[in-house]
Amino acid sequence: MAEPIIIDCDPGVDDALALLLAFASPEFELLAVTTVGGNVAAAKTARNACLIREVAGRDDVPVYAGATRPLVRDAVEAGDFHGVEGLGAVPARTPARGAEAGDSQRAIVDLVMARPAGSVSLTVVGPMTNVAAAMASEPALAGRLKQVVAMGGARREGGNITASAEFNIFADPHAAAAVFASGVPIVCFGLDATHQVRATEAHIAAIEALGTPAGAMAAAMLRFSRQVERDVVRGTDAPLHDPCPIAWLLRPALFELKPCRIEVETTSPLTMGHTAVEFRSAQPNARWAVSADADGVFALLTERLA
Ligand code: RIB
Ligand code: CA
């Protein structure tokens, strides 16, 4: 029985890898891809999702465009890390098939409420604006979902967009706070886990050697991220954030999770978007990924891109 999932994302090079992994995994019944403004503007993230879908040959999966700005704060982007068009050095072009009519929040509510309670996993690997707005528009949504599987936040690692905050949470802290307070079961992959999953030159070469369109696109984007890591972060191997939630859904044993309570800073200018991840809480609201098997994640990604 395939696992029904929705992927909400802001492609984004690592979002693209997450989508390519999901598109190539028969374990999933991919109900929809929904997009949100984040790494680049909303029109570009929607176009990019449709382009990635085309390369993967998955025009059977509908794409719905969503929020163009965060719930409360001003919009921020991460073009430095993803290129002006959002797909690194992969040229942007108009996909043969664009996004569906109708917006992502409506699609999320309709798709989840039409399914048995506790059956749909909503994976969110960008700002949580669409998820929070969908929950606000349908109070029964949080209770109807099986779980939210998110990429976002940081505890041990500190921030990647400010000293205190990780980009997805920083980009819409009010949305994240609402989702963490909603009561929906959450599994959260923050920088503590994703910084353990870094694309080495050998990993990239193995993906490039596949000779498939998806492999070529993935390798091109991984090389772009490697260049950014060197130029912007002064590092070497670039972390692979967004495929982690997808890899966990496919192979949970690749990650170690710990129950915790996650609260989000939504007022301090200095620490806006900080995730306070408390393992000692008596009221846990999530499970936090504390470790990842990087080689296992890359083996899965390479296997599926083939
Ligand atoms: O901090 C990493 C996250 O921010 C990833 O989802 C990446 O795509 C960017 O959106
Ligand atoms: Ca993302």
mmCIF file of C-alpha atoms in Angstrom, residues 9-262:
data_model
loop_
_atom_site.group_PDB
_atom_site.id
_atom_site.type_symbol
_atom_site.label_atom_id
_atom_site.label_comp_id
_atom_site.label_asym_id
_atom_site.label_seq_id
_atom_site.Cartn_x
_atom_site.Cartn_y
_atom_site.Cartn_z
ATOM 1 C CA CYS A 9 8.648 23.135 -1.025
ATOM 2 C CA ASP A 10 10.526 26.198 -2.338
ATOM 3 C CA PRO A 11 12.833 24.811 -5.104
ATOM 4 C CA GLY A 12 15.719 25.527 -4.445
ATOM 5 C CA VAL A 13 18.453 23.078 -5.372
ATOM 6 C CA ASP A 14 18.095 20.789 -2.348
ATOM 7 C CA ASP A 15 14.286 20.895 -2.717
ATOM 8 C CA ALA A 16 14.875 19.722 -6.296
ATOM 9 C CA LEU A 17 16.883 16.747 -5.034
ATOM 10 C CA ALA A 18 14.133 15.928 -2.538
ATOM 11 C CA LEU A 19 11.556 16.025 -5.359
ATOM 12 C CA LEU A 20 13.712 13.868 -7.668
ATOM 13 C CA LEU A 21 14.077 11.307 -4.873
ATOM 14 C CA ALA A 22 10.334 11.303 -4.168
ATOM 15 C CA PHE A 23 9.360 11.189 -7.860
ATOM 16 C CA ALA A 24 11.546 8.075 -8.268
ATOM 17 C CA SER A 25 10.173 6.240 -5.220
ATOM 18 C CA PRO A 26 7.197 3.914 -5.853
ATOM 19 C CA GLU A 27 6.626 3.651 -2.087
ATOM 20 C CA PHE A 28 4.868 7.030 -2.321
ATOM 21 C CA GLU A 29 1.452 7.948 -3.629
ATOM 22 C CA LEU A 30 2.403 11.561 -4.417
ATOM 23 C CA LEU A 31 -0.913 13.416 -4.028
ATOM 24 C CA ALA A 32 0.555 16.817 -4.971
ATOM 25 C CA VAL A 33 3.558 19.095 -4.873
ATOM 26 C CA THR A 34 2.723 22.492 -3.378
ATOM 27 C CA THR A 35 5.105 25.430 -3.599
ATOM 28 C CA VAL A 36 5.810 28.524 -1.538
ATOM 29 C CA GLY A 37 7.969 31.604 -1.907
ATOM 30 C CA GLY A 38 11.254 31.119 -0.067
ATOM 31 C CA ASN A 39 14.641 30.473 -1.657
ATOM 32 C CA VAL A 40 13.379 32.477 -4.625
ATOM 33 C CA ALA A 41 10.045 34.183 -5.332
ATOM 34 C CA ALA A 42 6.849 32.125 -5.446
ATOM 35 C CA ALA A 43 6.422 32.303 -9.237
ATOM 36 C CA LYS A 44 9.924 30.843 -9.661
ATOM 37 C CA THR A 45 9.494 28.073 -7.068
ATOM 38 C CA ALA A 46 6.258 26.999 -8.804
ATOM 39 C CA ARG A 47 7.948 27.037 -12.237
ATOM 40 C CA ASN A 48 10.950 25.134 -10.854
ATOM 41 C CA ALA A 49 8.744 22.418 -9.334
ATOM 42 C CA CYS A 50 7.097 21.942 -12.746
ATOM 43 C CA LEU A 51 10.530 21.764 -14.449
ATOM 44 C CA ILE A 52 11.778 19.134 -11.988
ATOM 45 C CA ARG A 53 8.551 17.177 -12.460
ATOM 46 C CA GLU A 54 9.116 17.266 -16.247
ATOM 47 C CA VAL A 55 12.714 15.999 -15.939
ATOM 48 C CA ALA A 56 11.450 13.193 -13.669
ATOM 49 C CA GLY A 57 8.667 12.311 -16.134
ATOM 50 C CA ARG A 58 6.002 12.694 -13.440
ATOM 51 C CA ASP A 59 3.432 14.964 -15.074
ATOM 52 C CA ASP A 60 0.846 12.768 -13.304
ATOM 53 C CA VAL A 61 1.559 14.695 -10.076
ATOM 54 C CA PRO A 62 -0.244 18.057 -9.814
ATOM 55 C CA VAL A 63 1.706 21.159 -8.749
ATOM 56 C CA TYR A 64 -0.114 23.964 -6.928
ATOM 57 C CA ALA A 65 1.452 27.373 -6.351
ATOM 58 C CA GLY A 66 1.065 28.955 -2.907
ATOM 59 C CA ALA A 67 2.005 31.796 -0.641
ATOM 60 C CA THR A 68 3.961 34.645 -2.172
ATOM 61 C CA ARG A 69 4.955 36.114 1.213
ATOM 62 C CA PRO A 70 5.221 35.092 4.891
ATOM 63 C CA LEU A 71 2.259 35.434 7.282
ATOM 64 C CA VAL A 72 3.550 38.452 9.208
ATOM 65 C CA ARG A 73 7.203 39.384 8.639
ATOM 66 C CA ASP A 74 8.742 40.796 5.460
ATOM 67 C CA ALA A 75 9.797 38.288 2.806
ATOM 68 C CA VAL A 76 13.419 37.063 2.722
ATOM 69 C CA GLU A 77 15.073 34.954 0.014
ATOM 70 C CA ALA A 78 18.222 32.839 -0.267
ATOM 71 C CA GLY A 79 19.340 33.478 -3.839
ATOM 72 C CA ASP A 80 23.004 33.287 -2.780
ATOM 73 C CA PHE A 81 22.569 29.569 -2.092
ATOM 74 C CA HIS A 82 20.299 28.638 -5.007
ATOM 75 C CA GLY A 83 21.069 31.045 -7.847
ATOM 76 C CA VAL A 84 18.862 33.807 -9.206
ATOM 77 C CA GLU A 85 16.407 31.368 -10.827
ATOM 78 C CA GLY A 86 16.553 28.902 -7.914
ATOM 79 C CA LEU A 87 18.029 25.861 -9.661
ATOM 80 C CA GLY A 88 21.705 26.702 -9.348
ATOM 81 C CA ALA A 89 23.351 26.637 -12.756
ATOM 82 C CA VAL A 90 20.520 24.634 -14.348
ATOM 83 C CA PRO A 91 19.020 27.005 -16.936
ATOM 84 C CA ALA A 92 15.491 28.163 -16.163
ATOM 85 C CA ARG A 93 12.973 27.590 -18.948
ATOM 86 C CA THR A 94 9.196 27.442 -19.191
ATOM 87 C CA PRO A 95 7.972 23.879 -18.484
ATOM 88 C CA ALA A 96 5.613 22.246 -20.971
ATOM 89 C CA ARG A 97 3.035 21.947 -18.205
ATOM 90 C CA GLY A 98 2.635 24.629 -15.536
ATOM 91 C CA ALA A 99 0.992 24.649 -12.142
ATOM 92 C CA GLU A 100 -2.694 23.792 -11.718
ATOM 93 C CA ALA A 101 -5.309 26.452 -11.208
ATOM 94 C CA GLY A 102 -6.158 26.883 -7.537
ATOM 95 C CA ASP A 103 -3.819 27.522 -4.676
ATOM 96 C CA SER A 104 -1.755 25.200 -2.540
ATOM 97 C CA GLN A 105 -3.552 25.830 0.732
ATOM 98 C CA ARG A 106 -6.915 24.776 -0.758
ATOM 99 C CA ALA A 107 -5.269 21.761 -2.378
ATOM 100 C CA ILE A 108 -3.679 20.644 0.898
ATOM 101 C CA VAL A 109 -7.019 20.901 2.747
ATOM 102 C CA ASP A 110 -9.061 19.185 0.018
ATOM 103 C CA LEU A 111 -6.571 16.332 -0.512
ATOM 104 C CA VAL A 112 -6.115 15.582 3.198
ATOM 105 C CA MET A 113 -9.779 15.924 4.224
ATOM 106 C CA ALA A 114 -10.807 13.588 1.371
ATOM 107 C CA ARG A 115 -8.551 10.821 2.746
ATOM 108 C CA PRO A 116 -8.977 8.579 5.807
ATOM 109 C CA ALA A 117 -7.883 10.206 9.070
ATOM 110 C CA GLY A 118 -4.222 9.651 9.862
ATOM 111 C CA SER A 119 -3.226 8.566 6.359
ATOM 112 C CA VAL A 120 -1.527 11.571 4.702
ATOM 113 C CA SER A 121 2.021 12.737 5.560
ATOM 114 C CA LEU A 122 2.636 16.401 4.747
ATOM 115 C CA THR A 123 6.337 16.975 4.074
ATOM 116 C CA VAL A 124 7.411 20.620 4.254
ATOM 117 C CA VAL A 125 10.914 21.628 3.178
ATOM 118 C CA GLY A 126 10.506 25.383 2.838
ATOM 119 C CA PRO A 127 8.898 28.142 4.917
ATOM 120 C CA MET A 128 5.759 26.746 6.579
ATOM 121 C CA THR A 129 3.448 29.498 5.322
ATOM 122 C CA ASN A 130 1.177 27.226 3.253
ATOM 123 C CA VAL A 131 0.907 24.646 6.046
ATOM 124 C CA ALA A 132 -0.016 27.230 8.689
ATOM 125 C CA ALA A 133 -2.507 28.941 6.368
ATOM 126 C CA ALA A 134 -4.102 25.589 5.466
ATOM 127 C CA MET A 135 -4.440 24.735 9.174
ATOM 128 C CA ALA A 136 -5.974 28.155 9.881
ATOM 129 C CA SER A 137 -8.503 27.713 7.058
ATOM 130 C CA GLU A 138 -9.501 24.182 8.181
ATOM 131 C CA PRO A 139 -9.274 23.634 11.973
ATOM 132 C CA ALA A 140 -9.753 19.872 11.475
ATOM 133 C CA LEU A 141 -6.663 19.579 9.239
ATOM 134 C CA ALA A 142 -4.053 19.108 11.997
ATOM 135 C CA GLY A 143 -6.062 16.257 13.516
ATOM 136 C CA ARG A 144 -6.667 14.645 10.124
ATOM 137 C CA LEU A 145 -2.993 14.439 9.079
ATOM 138 C CA LYS A 146 -0.844 11.398 9.858
ATOM 139 C CA GLN A 147 2.128 13.701 10.478
ATOM 140 C CA VAL A 148 4.108 16.713 9.308
ATOM 141 C CA VAL A 149 7.675 15.821 8.295
ATOM 142 C CA ALA A 150 9.690 19.024 8.164
ATOM 143 C CA MET A 151 13.147 20.295 7.307
ATOM 144 C CA GLY A 152 13.819 23.289 9.547
ATOM 145 C CA GLY A 153 15.381 24.681 12.679
ATOM 146 C CA ALA A 154 18.647 24.134 14.467
ATOM 147 C CA ARG A 155 19.750 23.288 18.016
ATOM 148 C CA ARG A 156 23.378 22.223 18.349
ATOM 149 C CA GLU A 157 24.402 23.666 14.957
ATOM 150 C CA GLY A 158 23.313 27.273 15.391
ATOM 151 C CA GLY A 159 21.805 29.151 12.443
ATOM 152 C CA ASN A 160 22.604 29.302 8.719
ATOM 153 C CA ILE A 161 20.789 32.523 7.781
ATOM 154 C CA THR A 162 21.509 34.344 11.064
ATOM 155 C CA ALA A 163 23.611 33.283 14.045
ATOM 156 C CA SER A 164 20.441 31.989 15.738
ATOM 157 C CA ALA A 165 18.097 30.801 12.985
ATOM 158 C CA GLU A 166 17.823 28.320 10.128
ATOM 159 C CA PHE A 167 16.370 29.700 6.866
ATOM 160 C CA ASN A 168 12.985 27.903 6.646
ATOM 161 C CA ILE A 169 11.980 28.945 10.167
ATOM 162 C CA PHE A 170 13.553 32.425 9.850
ATOM 163 C CA ALA A 171 11.647 33.033 6.596
ATOM 164 C CA ASP A 172 8.278 32.559 8.342
ATOM 165 C CA PRO A 173 8.653 32.148 12.126
ATOM 166 C CA HIS A 174 4.960 32.830 12.825
ATOM 167 C CA ALA A 175 3.913 30.031 10.485
ATOM 168 C CA ALA A 176 6.398 27.635 12.082
ATOM 169 C CA ALA A 177 5.225 28.584 15.590
ATOM 170 C CA ALA A 178 1.620 27.861 14.576
ATOM 171 C CA VAL A 179 2.499 24.469 13.082
ATOM 172 C CA PHE A 180 4.536 23.402 16.139
ATOM 173 C CA ALA A 181 1.605 24.486 18.376
ATOM 174 C CA SER A 182 -1.060 22.733 16.253
ATOM 175 C CA GLY A 183 -0.858 19.336 17.946
ATOM 176 C CA VAL A 184 -0.062 17.539 14.664
ATOM 177 C CA PRO A 185 2.602 14.815 15.095
ATOM 178 C CA ILE A 186 5.846 16.328 13.764
ATOM 179 C CA VAL A 187 9.208 14.865 12.781
ATOM 180 C CA CYS A 188 11.732 17.666 12.298
ATOM 181 C CA PHE A 189 15.057 17.486 10.457
ATOM 182 C CA GLY A 190 17.081 20.527 11.492
ATOM 183 C CA LEU A 191 20.646 21.483 10.719
ATOM 184 C CA ASP A 192 21.803 19.133 13.517
ATOM 185 C CA ALA A 193 20.955 16.238 11.187
ATOM 186 C CA THR A 194 21.256 17.789 7.719
ATOM 187 C CA HIS A 195 24.769 19.128 8.369
ATOM 188 C CA GLN A 196 25.800 15.488 8.801
ATOM 189 C CA VAL A 197 24.660 14.748 5.218
ATOM 190 C CA ARG A 198 27.240 16.403 2.972
ATOM 191 C CA ALA A 199 27.809 15.796 -0.742
ATOM 192 C CA THR A 200 31.421 14.753 -1.300
ATOM 193 C CA GLU A 201 33.032 14.854 -4.735
ATOM 194 C CA ALA A 202 32.749 11.039 -4.797
ATOM 195 C CA HIS A 203 28.995 11.191 -4.091
ATOM 196 C CA ILE A 204 28.529 13.740 -6.897
ATOM 197 C CA ALA A 205 30.655 11.724 -9.345
ATOM 198 C CA ALA A 206 28.597 8.575 -8.633
ATOM 199 C CA ILE A 207 25.351 10.449 -9.357
ATOM 200 C CA GLU A 208 26.829 12.040 -12.500
ATOM 201 C CA ALA A 209 27.951 8.599 -13.735
ATOM 202 C CA LEU A 210 24.325 7.370 -13.741
ATOM 203 C CA GLY A 211 23.809 8.964 -17.162
ATOM 204 C CA THR A 212 20.112 9.648 -16.492
ATOM 205 C CA PRO A 213 18.395 13.046 -16.959
ATOM 206 C CA ALA A 214 17.565 13.157 -13.239
ATOM 207 C CA GLY A 215 21.141 12.182 -12.363
ATOM 208 C CA ALA A 216 22.552 14.880 -14.612
ATOM 209 C CA MET A 217 20.261 17.531 -13.103
ATOM 210 C CA ALA A 218 21.072 16.393 -9.568
ATOM 211 C CA ALA A 219 24.832 16.379 -10.180
ATOM 212 C CA ALA A 220 24.719 19.862 -11.738
ATOM 213 C CA MET A 221 22.888 21.216 -8.713
ATOM 214 C CA LEU A 222 25.165 19.454 -6.257
ATOM 215 C CA ARG A 223 28.193 20.969 -7.979
ATOM 216 C CA PHE A 224 26.580 24.408 -7.725
ATOM 217 C CA SER A 225 25.994 23.907 -4.001
ATOM 218 C CA ARG A 226 29.601 22.753 -3.600
ATOM 219 C CA GLN A 227 30.809 25.985 -5.236
ATOM 220 C CA VAL A 228 28.550 28.077 -2.991
ATOM 221 C CA GLU A 229 29.763 26.198 0.083
ATOM 222 C CA ARG A 230 33.313 27.101 -0.902
ATOM 223 C CA ASP A 231 32.650 30.720 -1.913
ATOM 224 C CA VAL A 232 29.944 31.798 0.571
ATOM 225 C CA VAL A 233 30.402 29.502 3.572
ATOM 226 C CA ARG A 234 34.170 28.879 3.243
ATOM 227 C CA GLY A 235 33.432 25.157 3.565
ATOM 228 C CA THR A 236 33.973 22.169 1.293
ATOM 229 C CA ASP A 237 31.187 19.573 1.113
ATOM 230 C CA ALA A 238 27.705 21.136 0.888
ATOM 231 C CA PRO A 239 24.971 19.894 3.269
ATOM 232 C CA LEU A 240 21.943 18.197 1.723
ATOM 233 C CA HIS A 241 18.953 19.461 3.684
ATOM 234 C CA ASP A 242 15.638 18.720 1.962
ATOM 235 C CA PRO A 243 16.165 15.100 0.872
ATOM 236 C CA CYS A 244 16.477 14.114 4.573
ATOM 237 C CA PRO A 245 12.710 14.086 5.358
ATOM 238 C CA ILE A 246 12.052 12.079 2.166
ATOM 239 C CA ALA A 247 14.888 9.655 2.968
ATOM 240 C CA TRP A 248 13.436 9.170 6.473
ATOM 241 C CA LEU A 249 9.995 8.344 5.076
ATOM 242 C CA LEU A 250 11.649 5.709 2.871
ATOM 243 C CA ARG A 251 14.290 4.377 5.312
ATOM 244 C CA PRO A 252 13.562 5.538 8.916
ATOM 245 C CA ALA A 253 16.602 3.621 10.208
ATOM 246 C CA LEU A 254 18.874 6.164 8.502
ATOM 247 C CA PHE A 255 18.130 8.681 11.277
ATOM 248 C CA GLU A 256 17.965 8.770 15.060
ATOM 249 C CA LEU A 257 15.068 10.828 16.497
ATOM 250 C CA LYS A 258 14.475 12.161 20.018
ATOM 251 C CA PRO A 259 11.186 13.416 21.526
ATOM 252 C CA CYS A 260 11.320 17.138 22.334
ATOM 253 C CA ARG A 261 9.369 20.356 22.597
ATOM 254 C CA ILE A 262 10.128 22.908 19.874
#
